[in-house]
CSV table of C-alpha atoms in Angstrom, one decimal:
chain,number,residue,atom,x,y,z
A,150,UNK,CA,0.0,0.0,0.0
A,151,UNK,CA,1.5,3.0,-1.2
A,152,UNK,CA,0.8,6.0,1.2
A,153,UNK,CA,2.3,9.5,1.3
A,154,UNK,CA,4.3,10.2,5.2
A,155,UNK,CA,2.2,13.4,5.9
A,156,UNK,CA,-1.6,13.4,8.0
A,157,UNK,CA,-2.5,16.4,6.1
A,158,UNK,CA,-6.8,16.1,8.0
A,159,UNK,CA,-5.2,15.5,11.2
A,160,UNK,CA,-5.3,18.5,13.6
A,161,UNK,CA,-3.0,16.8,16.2
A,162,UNK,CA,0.4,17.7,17.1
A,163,UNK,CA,1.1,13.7,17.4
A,164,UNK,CA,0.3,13.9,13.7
A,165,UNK,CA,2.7,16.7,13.2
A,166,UNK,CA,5.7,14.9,15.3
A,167,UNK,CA,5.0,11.4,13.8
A,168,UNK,CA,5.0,13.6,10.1
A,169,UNK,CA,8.9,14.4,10.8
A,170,UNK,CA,9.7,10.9,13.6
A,171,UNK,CA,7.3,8.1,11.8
A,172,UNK,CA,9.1,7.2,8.8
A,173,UNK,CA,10.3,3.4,9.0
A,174,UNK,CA,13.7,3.8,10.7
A,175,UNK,CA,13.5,7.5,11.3
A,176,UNK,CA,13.3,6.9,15.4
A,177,UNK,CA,16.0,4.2,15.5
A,178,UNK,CA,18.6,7.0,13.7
A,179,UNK,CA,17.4,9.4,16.7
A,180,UNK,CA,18.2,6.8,19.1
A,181,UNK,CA,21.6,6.0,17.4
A,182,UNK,CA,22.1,10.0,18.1
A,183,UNK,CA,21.7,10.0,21.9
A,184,UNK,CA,23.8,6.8,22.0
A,185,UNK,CA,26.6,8.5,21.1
A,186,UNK,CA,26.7,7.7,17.5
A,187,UNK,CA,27.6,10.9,15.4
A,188,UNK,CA,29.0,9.8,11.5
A,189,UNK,CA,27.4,8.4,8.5
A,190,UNK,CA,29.3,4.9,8.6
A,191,UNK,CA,28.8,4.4,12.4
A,192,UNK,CA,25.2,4.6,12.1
A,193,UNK,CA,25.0,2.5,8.7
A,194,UNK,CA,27.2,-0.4,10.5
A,195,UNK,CA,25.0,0.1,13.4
A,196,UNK,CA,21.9,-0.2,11.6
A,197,UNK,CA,22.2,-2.6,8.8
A,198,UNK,CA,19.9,-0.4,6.6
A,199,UNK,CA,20.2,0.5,2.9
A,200,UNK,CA,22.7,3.5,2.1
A,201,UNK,CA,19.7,5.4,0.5
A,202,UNK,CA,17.6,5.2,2.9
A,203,UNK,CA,20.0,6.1,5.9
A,204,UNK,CA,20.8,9.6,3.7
A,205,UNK,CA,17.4,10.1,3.4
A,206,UNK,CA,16.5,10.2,6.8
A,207,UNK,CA,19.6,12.3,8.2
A,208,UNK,CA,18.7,14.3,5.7
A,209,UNK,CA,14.9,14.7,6.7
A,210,UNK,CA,16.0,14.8,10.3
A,211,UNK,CA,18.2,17.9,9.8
A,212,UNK,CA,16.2,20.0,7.2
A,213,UNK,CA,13.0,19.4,10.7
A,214,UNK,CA,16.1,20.7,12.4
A,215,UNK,CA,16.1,17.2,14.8
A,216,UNK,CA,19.8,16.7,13.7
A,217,UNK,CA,22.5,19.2,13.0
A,218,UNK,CA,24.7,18.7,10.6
A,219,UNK,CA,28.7,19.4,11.3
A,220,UNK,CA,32.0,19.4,8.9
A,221,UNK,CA,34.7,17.2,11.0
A,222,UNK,CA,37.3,16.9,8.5
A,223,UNK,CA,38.3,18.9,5.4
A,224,UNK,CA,39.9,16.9,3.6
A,225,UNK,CA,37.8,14.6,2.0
A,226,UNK,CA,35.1,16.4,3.5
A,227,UNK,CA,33.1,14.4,6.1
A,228,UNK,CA,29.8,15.6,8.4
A,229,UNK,CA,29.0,14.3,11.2
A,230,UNK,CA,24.9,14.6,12.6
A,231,UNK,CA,24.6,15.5,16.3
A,232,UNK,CA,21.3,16.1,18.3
A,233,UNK,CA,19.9,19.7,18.3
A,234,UNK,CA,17.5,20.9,21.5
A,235,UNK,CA,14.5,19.7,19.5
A,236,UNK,CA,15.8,16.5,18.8
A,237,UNK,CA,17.1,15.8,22.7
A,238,UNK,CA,13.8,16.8,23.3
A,239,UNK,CA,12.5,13.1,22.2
A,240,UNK,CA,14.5,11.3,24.5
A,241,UNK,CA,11.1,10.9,26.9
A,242,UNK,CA,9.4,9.0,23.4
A,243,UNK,CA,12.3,6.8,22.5
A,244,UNK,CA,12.1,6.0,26.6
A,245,UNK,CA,8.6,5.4,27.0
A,246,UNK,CA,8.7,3.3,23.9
A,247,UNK,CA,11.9,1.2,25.1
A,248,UNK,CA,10.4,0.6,28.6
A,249,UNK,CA,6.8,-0.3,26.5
A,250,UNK,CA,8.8,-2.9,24.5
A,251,UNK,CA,10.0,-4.4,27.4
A,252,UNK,CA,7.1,-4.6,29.4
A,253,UNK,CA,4.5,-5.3,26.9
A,254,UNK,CA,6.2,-7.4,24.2
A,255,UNK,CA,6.5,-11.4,25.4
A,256,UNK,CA,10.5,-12.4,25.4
A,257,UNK,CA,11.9,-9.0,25.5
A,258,UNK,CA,14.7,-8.6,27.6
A,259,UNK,CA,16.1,-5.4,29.2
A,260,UNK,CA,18.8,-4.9,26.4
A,261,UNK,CA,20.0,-1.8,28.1
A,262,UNK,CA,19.2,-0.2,31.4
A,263,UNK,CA,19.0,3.8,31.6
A,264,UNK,CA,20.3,5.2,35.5
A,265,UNK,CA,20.6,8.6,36.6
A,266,UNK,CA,24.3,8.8,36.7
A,267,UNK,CA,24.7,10.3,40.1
A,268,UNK,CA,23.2,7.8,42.1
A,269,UNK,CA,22.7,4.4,39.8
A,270,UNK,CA,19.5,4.3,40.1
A,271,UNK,CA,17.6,3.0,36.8
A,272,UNK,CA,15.1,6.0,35.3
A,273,UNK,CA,11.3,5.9,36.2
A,274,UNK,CA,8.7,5.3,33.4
A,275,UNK,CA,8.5,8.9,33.4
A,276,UNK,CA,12.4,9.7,33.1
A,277,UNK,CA,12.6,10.4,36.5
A,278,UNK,CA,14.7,9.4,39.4
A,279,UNK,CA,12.6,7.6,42.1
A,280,UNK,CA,15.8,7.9,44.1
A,281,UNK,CA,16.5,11.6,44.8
A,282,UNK,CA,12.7,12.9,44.9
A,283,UNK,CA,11.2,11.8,41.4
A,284,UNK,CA,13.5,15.0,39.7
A,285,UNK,CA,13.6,14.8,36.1
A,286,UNK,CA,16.9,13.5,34.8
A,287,UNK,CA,18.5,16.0,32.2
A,288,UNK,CA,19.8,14.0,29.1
A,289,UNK,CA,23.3,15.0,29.9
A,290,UNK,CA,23.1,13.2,33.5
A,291,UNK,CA,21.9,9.7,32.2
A,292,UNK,CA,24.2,6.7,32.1
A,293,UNK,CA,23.0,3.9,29.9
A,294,UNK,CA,24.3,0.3,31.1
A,295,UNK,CA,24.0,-3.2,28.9
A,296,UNK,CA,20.9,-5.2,30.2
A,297,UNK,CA,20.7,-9.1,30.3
A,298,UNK,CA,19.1,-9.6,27.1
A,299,UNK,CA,21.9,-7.7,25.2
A,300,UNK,CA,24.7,-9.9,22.7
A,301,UNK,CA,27.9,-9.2,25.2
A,302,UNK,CA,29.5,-10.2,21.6
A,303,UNK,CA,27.9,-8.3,18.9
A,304,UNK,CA,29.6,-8.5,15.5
A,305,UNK,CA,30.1,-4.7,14.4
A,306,UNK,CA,32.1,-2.5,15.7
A,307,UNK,CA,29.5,0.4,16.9
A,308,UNK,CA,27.6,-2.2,19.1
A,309,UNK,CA,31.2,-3.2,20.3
A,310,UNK,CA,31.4,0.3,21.6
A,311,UNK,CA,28.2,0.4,23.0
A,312,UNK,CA,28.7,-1.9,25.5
A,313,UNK,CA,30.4,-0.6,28.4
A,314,UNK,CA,28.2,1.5,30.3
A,315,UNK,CA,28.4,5.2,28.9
A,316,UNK,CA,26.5,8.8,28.9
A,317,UNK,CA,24.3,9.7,26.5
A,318,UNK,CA,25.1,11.7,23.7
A,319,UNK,CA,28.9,10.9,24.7
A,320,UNK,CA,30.4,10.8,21.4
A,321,UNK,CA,31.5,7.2,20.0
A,322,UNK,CA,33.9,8.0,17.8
A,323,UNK,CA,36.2,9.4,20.6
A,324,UNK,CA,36.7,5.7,22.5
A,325,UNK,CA,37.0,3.8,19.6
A,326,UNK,CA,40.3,2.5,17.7
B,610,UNK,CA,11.2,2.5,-1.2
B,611,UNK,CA,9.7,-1.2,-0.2
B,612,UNK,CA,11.0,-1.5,3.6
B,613,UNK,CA,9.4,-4.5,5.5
B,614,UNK,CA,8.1,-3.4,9.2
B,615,UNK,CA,10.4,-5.5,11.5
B,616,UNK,CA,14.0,-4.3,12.6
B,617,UNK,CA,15.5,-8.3,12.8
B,618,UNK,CA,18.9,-7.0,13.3
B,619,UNK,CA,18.2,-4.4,16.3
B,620,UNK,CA,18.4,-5.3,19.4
B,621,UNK,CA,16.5,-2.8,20.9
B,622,UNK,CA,13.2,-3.0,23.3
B,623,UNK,CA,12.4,0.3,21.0
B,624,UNK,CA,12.9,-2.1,17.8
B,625,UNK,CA,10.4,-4.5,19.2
B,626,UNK,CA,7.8,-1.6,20.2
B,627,UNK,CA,8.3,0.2,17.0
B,628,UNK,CA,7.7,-3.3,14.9
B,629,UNK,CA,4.1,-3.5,17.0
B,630,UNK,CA,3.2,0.3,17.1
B,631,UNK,CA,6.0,1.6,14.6
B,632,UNK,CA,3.8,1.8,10.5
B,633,UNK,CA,1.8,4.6,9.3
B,634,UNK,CA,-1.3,5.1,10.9
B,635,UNK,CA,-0.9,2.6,14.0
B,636,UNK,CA,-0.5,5.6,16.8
B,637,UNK,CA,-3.0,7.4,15.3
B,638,UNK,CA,-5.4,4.3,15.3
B,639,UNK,CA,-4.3,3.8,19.5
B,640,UNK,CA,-4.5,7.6,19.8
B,641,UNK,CA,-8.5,7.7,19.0
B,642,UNK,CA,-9.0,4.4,21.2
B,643,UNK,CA,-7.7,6.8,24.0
B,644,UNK,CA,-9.8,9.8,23.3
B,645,UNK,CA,-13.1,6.8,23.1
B,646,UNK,CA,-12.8,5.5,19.7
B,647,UNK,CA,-14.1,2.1,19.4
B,648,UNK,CA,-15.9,1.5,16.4
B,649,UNK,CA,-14.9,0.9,13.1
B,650,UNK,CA,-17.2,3.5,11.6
B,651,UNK,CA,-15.8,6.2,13.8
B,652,UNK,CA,-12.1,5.1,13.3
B,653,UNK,CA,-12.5,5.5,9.8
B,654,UNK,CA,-14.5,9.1,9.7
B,655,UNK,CA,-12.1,10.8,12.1
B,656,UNK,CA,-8.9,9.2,10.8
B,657,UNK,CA,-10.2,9.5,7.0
B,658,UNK,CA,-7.9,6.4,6.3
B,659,UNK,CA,-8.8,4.1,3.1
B,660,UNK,CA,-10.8,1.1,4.6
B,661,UNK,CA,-8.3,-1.9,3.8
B,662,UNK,CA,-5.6,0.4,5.7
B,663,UNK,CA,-7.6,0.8,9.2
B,664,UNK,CA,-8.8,-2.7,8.8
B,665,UNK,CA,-5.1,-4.0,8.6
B,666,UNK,CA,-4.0,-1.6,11.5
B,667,UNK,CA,-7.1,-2.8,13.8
B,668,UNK,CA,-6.6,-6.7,12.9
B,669,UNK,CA,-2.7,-6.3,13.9
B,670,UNK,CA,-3.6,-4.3,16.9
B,671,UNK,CA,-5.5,-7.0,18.5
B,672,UNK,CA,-3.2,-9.5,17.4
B,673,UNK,CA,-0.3,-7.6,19.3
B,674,UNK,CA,-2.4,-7.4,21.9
B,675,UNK,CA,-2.4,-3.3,22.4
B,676,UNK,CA,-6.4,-3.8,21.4
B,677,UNK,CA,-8.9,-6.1,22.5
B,678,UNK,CA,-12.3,-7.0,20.0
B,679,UNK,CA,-15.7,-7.0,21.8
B,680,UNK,CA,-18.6,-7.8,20.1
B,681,UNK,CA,-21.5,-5.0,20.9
B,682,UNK,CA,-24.1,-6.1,18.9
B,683,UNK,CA,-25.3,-9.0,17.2
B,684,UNK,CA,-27.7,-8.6,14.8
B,685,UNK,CA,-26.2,-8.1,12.6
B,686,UNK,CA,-23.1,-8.6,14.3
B,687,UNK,CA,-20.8,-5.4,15.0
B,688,UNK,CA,-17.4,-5.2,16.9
B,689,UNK,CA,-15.8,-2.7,18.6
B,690,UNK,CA,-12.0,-2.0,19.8
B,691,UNK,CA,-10.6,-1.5,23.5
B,692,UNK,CA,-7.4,-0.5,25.0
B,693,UNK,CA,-5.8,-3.7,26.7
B,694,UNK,CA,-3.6,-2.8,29.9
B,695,UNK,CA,-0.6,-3.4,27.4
B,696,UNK,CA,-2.5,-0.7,25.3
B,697,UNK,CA,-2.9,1.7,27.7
B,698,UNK,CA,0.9,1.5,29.0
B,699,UNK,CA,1.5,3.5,25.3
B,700,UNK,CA,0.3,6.8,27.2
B,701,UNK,CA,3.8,8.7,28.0
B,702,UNK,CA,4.6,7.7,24.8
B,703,UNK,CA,1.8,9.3,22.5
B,704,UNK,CA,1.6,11.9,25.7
B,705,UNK,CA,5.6,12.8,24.5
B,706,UNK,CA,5.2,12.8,20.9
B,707,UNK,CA,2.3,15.2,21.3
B,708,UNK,CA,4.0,17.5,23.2
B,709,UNK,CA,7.4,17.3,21.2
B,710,UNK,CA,5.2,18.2,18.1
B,711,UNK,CA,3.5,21.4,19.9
B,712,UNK,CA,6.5,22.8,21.1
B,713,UNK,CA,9.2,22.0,18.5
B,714,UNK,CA,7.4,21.9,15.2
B,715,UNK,CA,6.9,25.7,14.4
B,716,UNK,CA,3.2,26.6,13.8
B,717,UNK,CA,1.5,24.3,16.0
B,718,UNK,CA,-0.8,25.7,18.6
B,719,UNK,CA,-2.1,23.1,21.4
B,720,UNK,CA,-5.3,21.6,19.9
B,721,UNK,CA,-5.4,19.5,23.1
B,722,UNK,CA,-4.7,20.0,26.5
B,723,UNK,CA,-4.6,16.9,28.8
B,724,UNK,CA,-5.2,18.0,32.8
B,725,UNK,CA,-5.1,16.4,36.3
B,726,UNK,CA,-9.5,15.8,36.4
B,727,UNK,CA,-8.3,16.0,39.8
B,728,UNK,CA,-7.0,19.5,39.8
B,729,UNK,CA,-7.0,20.8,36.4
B,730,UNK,CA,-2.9,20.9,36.2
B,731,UNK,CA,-2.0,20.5,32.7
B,732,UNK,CA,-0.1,17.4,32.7
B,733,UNK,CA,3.7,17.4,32.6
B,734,UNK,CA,6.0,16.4,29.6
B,735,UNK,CA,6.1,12.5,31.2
B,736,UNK,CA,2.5,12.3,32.4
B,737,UNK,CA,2.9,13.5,35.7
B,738,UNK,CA,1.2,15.9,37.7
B,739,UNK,CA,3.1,19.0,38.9
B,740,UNK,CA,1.3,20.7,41.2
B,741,UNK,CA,0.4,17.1,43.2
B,742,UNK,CA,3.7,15.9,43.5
B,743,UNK,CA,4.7,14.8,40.3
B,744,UNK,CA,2.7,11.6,40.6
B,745,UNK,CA,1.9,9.5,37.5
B,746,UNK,CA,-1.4,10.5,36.7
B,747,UNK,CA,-3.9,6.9,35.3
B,748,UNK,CA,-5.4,7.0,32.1
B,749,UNK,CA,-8.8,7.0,33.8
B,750,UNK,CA,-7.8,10.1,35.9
B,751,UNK,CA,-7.0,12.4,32.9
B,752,UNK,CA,-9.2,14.8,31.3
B,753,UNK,CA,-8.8,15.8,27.6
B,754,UNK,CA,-9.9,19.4,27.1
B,755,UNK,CA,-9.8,21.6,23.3
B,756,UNK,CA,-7.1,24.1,23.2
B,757,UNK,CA,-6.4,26.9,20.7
B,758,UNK,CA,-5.1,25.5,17.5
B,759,UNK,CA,-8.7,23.1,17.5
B,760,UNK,CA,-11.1,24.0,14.1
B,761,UNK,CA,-14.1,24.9,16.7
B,762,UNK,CA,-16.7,23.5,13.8
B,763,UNK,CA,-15.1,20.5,12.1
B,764,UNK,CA,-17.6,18.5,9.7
B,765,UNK,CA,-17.6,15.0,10.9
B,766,UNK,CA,-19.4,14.1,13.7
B,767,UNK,CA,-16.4,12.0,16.2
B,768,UNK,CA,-14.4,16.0,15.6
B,769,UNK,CA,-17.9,17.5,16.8
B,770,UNK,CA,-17.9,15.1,20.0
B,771,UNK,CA,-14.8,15.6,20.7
B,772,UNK,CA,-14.9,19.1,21.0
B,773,UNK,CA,-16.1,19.0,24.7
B,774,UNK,CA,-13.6,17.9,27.4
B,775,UNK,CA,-13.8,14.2,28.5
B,776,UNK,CA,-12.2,11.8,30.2
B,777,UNK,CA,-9.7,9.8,28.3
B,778,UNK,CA,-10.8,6.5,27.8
B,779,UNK,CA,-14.5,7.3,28.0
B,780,UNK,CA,-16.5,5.5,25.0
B,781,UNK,CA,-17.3,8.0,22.2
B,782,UNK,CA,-20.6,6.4,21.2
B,783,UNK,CA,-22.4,6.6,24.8
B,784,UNK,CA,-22.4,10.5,24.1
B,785,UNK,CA,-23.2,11.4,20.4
B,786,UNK,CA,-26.8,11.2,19.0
């Protein structure tokens, strides 16, 4: 069924975000963004998607200003896409999804716990921390730590990485070889 | 682009959600079943979604378990869809991606506003309730209310009910003539 990606009759701002967030892939590029991953290859290893449909979607993401677009290197040329305001601003959706997943889908196993940095303590439903008076864990201040259902060998490089217990948004190119 | 819906290779609780709730139309389709949607007929006037498209969606939705079929009539016979508890736990997350879309797509005014019933608090980014101590705030305990970017006078008839505030989860059809 061929159908376009905009809810033109829809006056609902859920419509509008899932306009710019729910294209097939779209939400699993934002998460690769607050895992640290910044560069075209990183998140094409990572993702084990088509090449034309990966540049399509950072693309999308950055003209909706969700991801900003950087020059790291002159010569060749690269970019690397890193999280704006608006697009750190989805963490609670990619969240509330992950913790619905687990939850609510038979033989999903925590893959990878969130905790509030400070104090270990794994993020409420809500984002918050239950341990220091339910405040509202900043992006910034959130450790993420491999669950029990995660590979502890994964194949490509990127999900290497991501194993050891890291912030978010903490860039992955800087710890690997 | 012909993209399959499942995300084999991610191993991700957010994969797993997004392959259940993740194609075009689906959040919309779980959205309406929280403001009271629960029959076909009124799925497919407020979504305005070709038949074979919301018929798919609904089918899959009950087979995932997010909705659950109740017959309601049965001469002849007529079915109608209900959150499940595993449907209502996708709250924060169509909570969050309506929120992200009002305040970080330009141009979009509030066309809902979701309160405390209890206390009228509009609800916070994650659900909770600010002004009672940031508790989580049940399904059954919010109240859905029209805010300023809502067409006062839209043409079909679930629009028209919807106009006046509500509980979440209250059925649609109890109220319109």
């Amino acid at each position: 069924m061929a159908l376009g990606k905009d809810y033109a009759a829809q006056q609902c701002s859920i419509a509008r975000a899932l306009e710019v967030v729910g294209e097939r892939w779209t939400l699993l590029v934002v998460r690769d963004a607050f895992y640290g991953v910044r560069r075209y290859n990183d998140f094409l290893v990572h993702l084990g998607i088509p090449r034309a449909v990966l540049a399509t979607r950072l693309q999308a993401l950055t003209e909706a200003g969700v991801l900003a677009r950087r020059r790291y290197q002159e010569s060749p040329p690269r970019d690397e896409y890193v999280l704006t305001d608006s697009g750190e601003a989805l963490w609670p959706t990619l969240r509330s999804l992950g913790l619905w997943g687990r939850e609510h889908i038979q033989g999903t196993l925590p893959m990878r716990l969130f905790v509030h940095a400070e104090c270990g303590t794994e993020l409420g439903v809500f984002g918050q921390c239950t341990a220091c008076g339910n405040i509202a864990v900043p992006v910034e201040g959130i450790e993420m730590r491999p669950g029990a259902g995660l590979d502890p060998d994964p194949e490509d490089p990127v999900s290497r990485a991501l194993l050891a217990p890291r912030r978010l948004l903490q860039p992955l190119d800087a710890d690997r070889v």
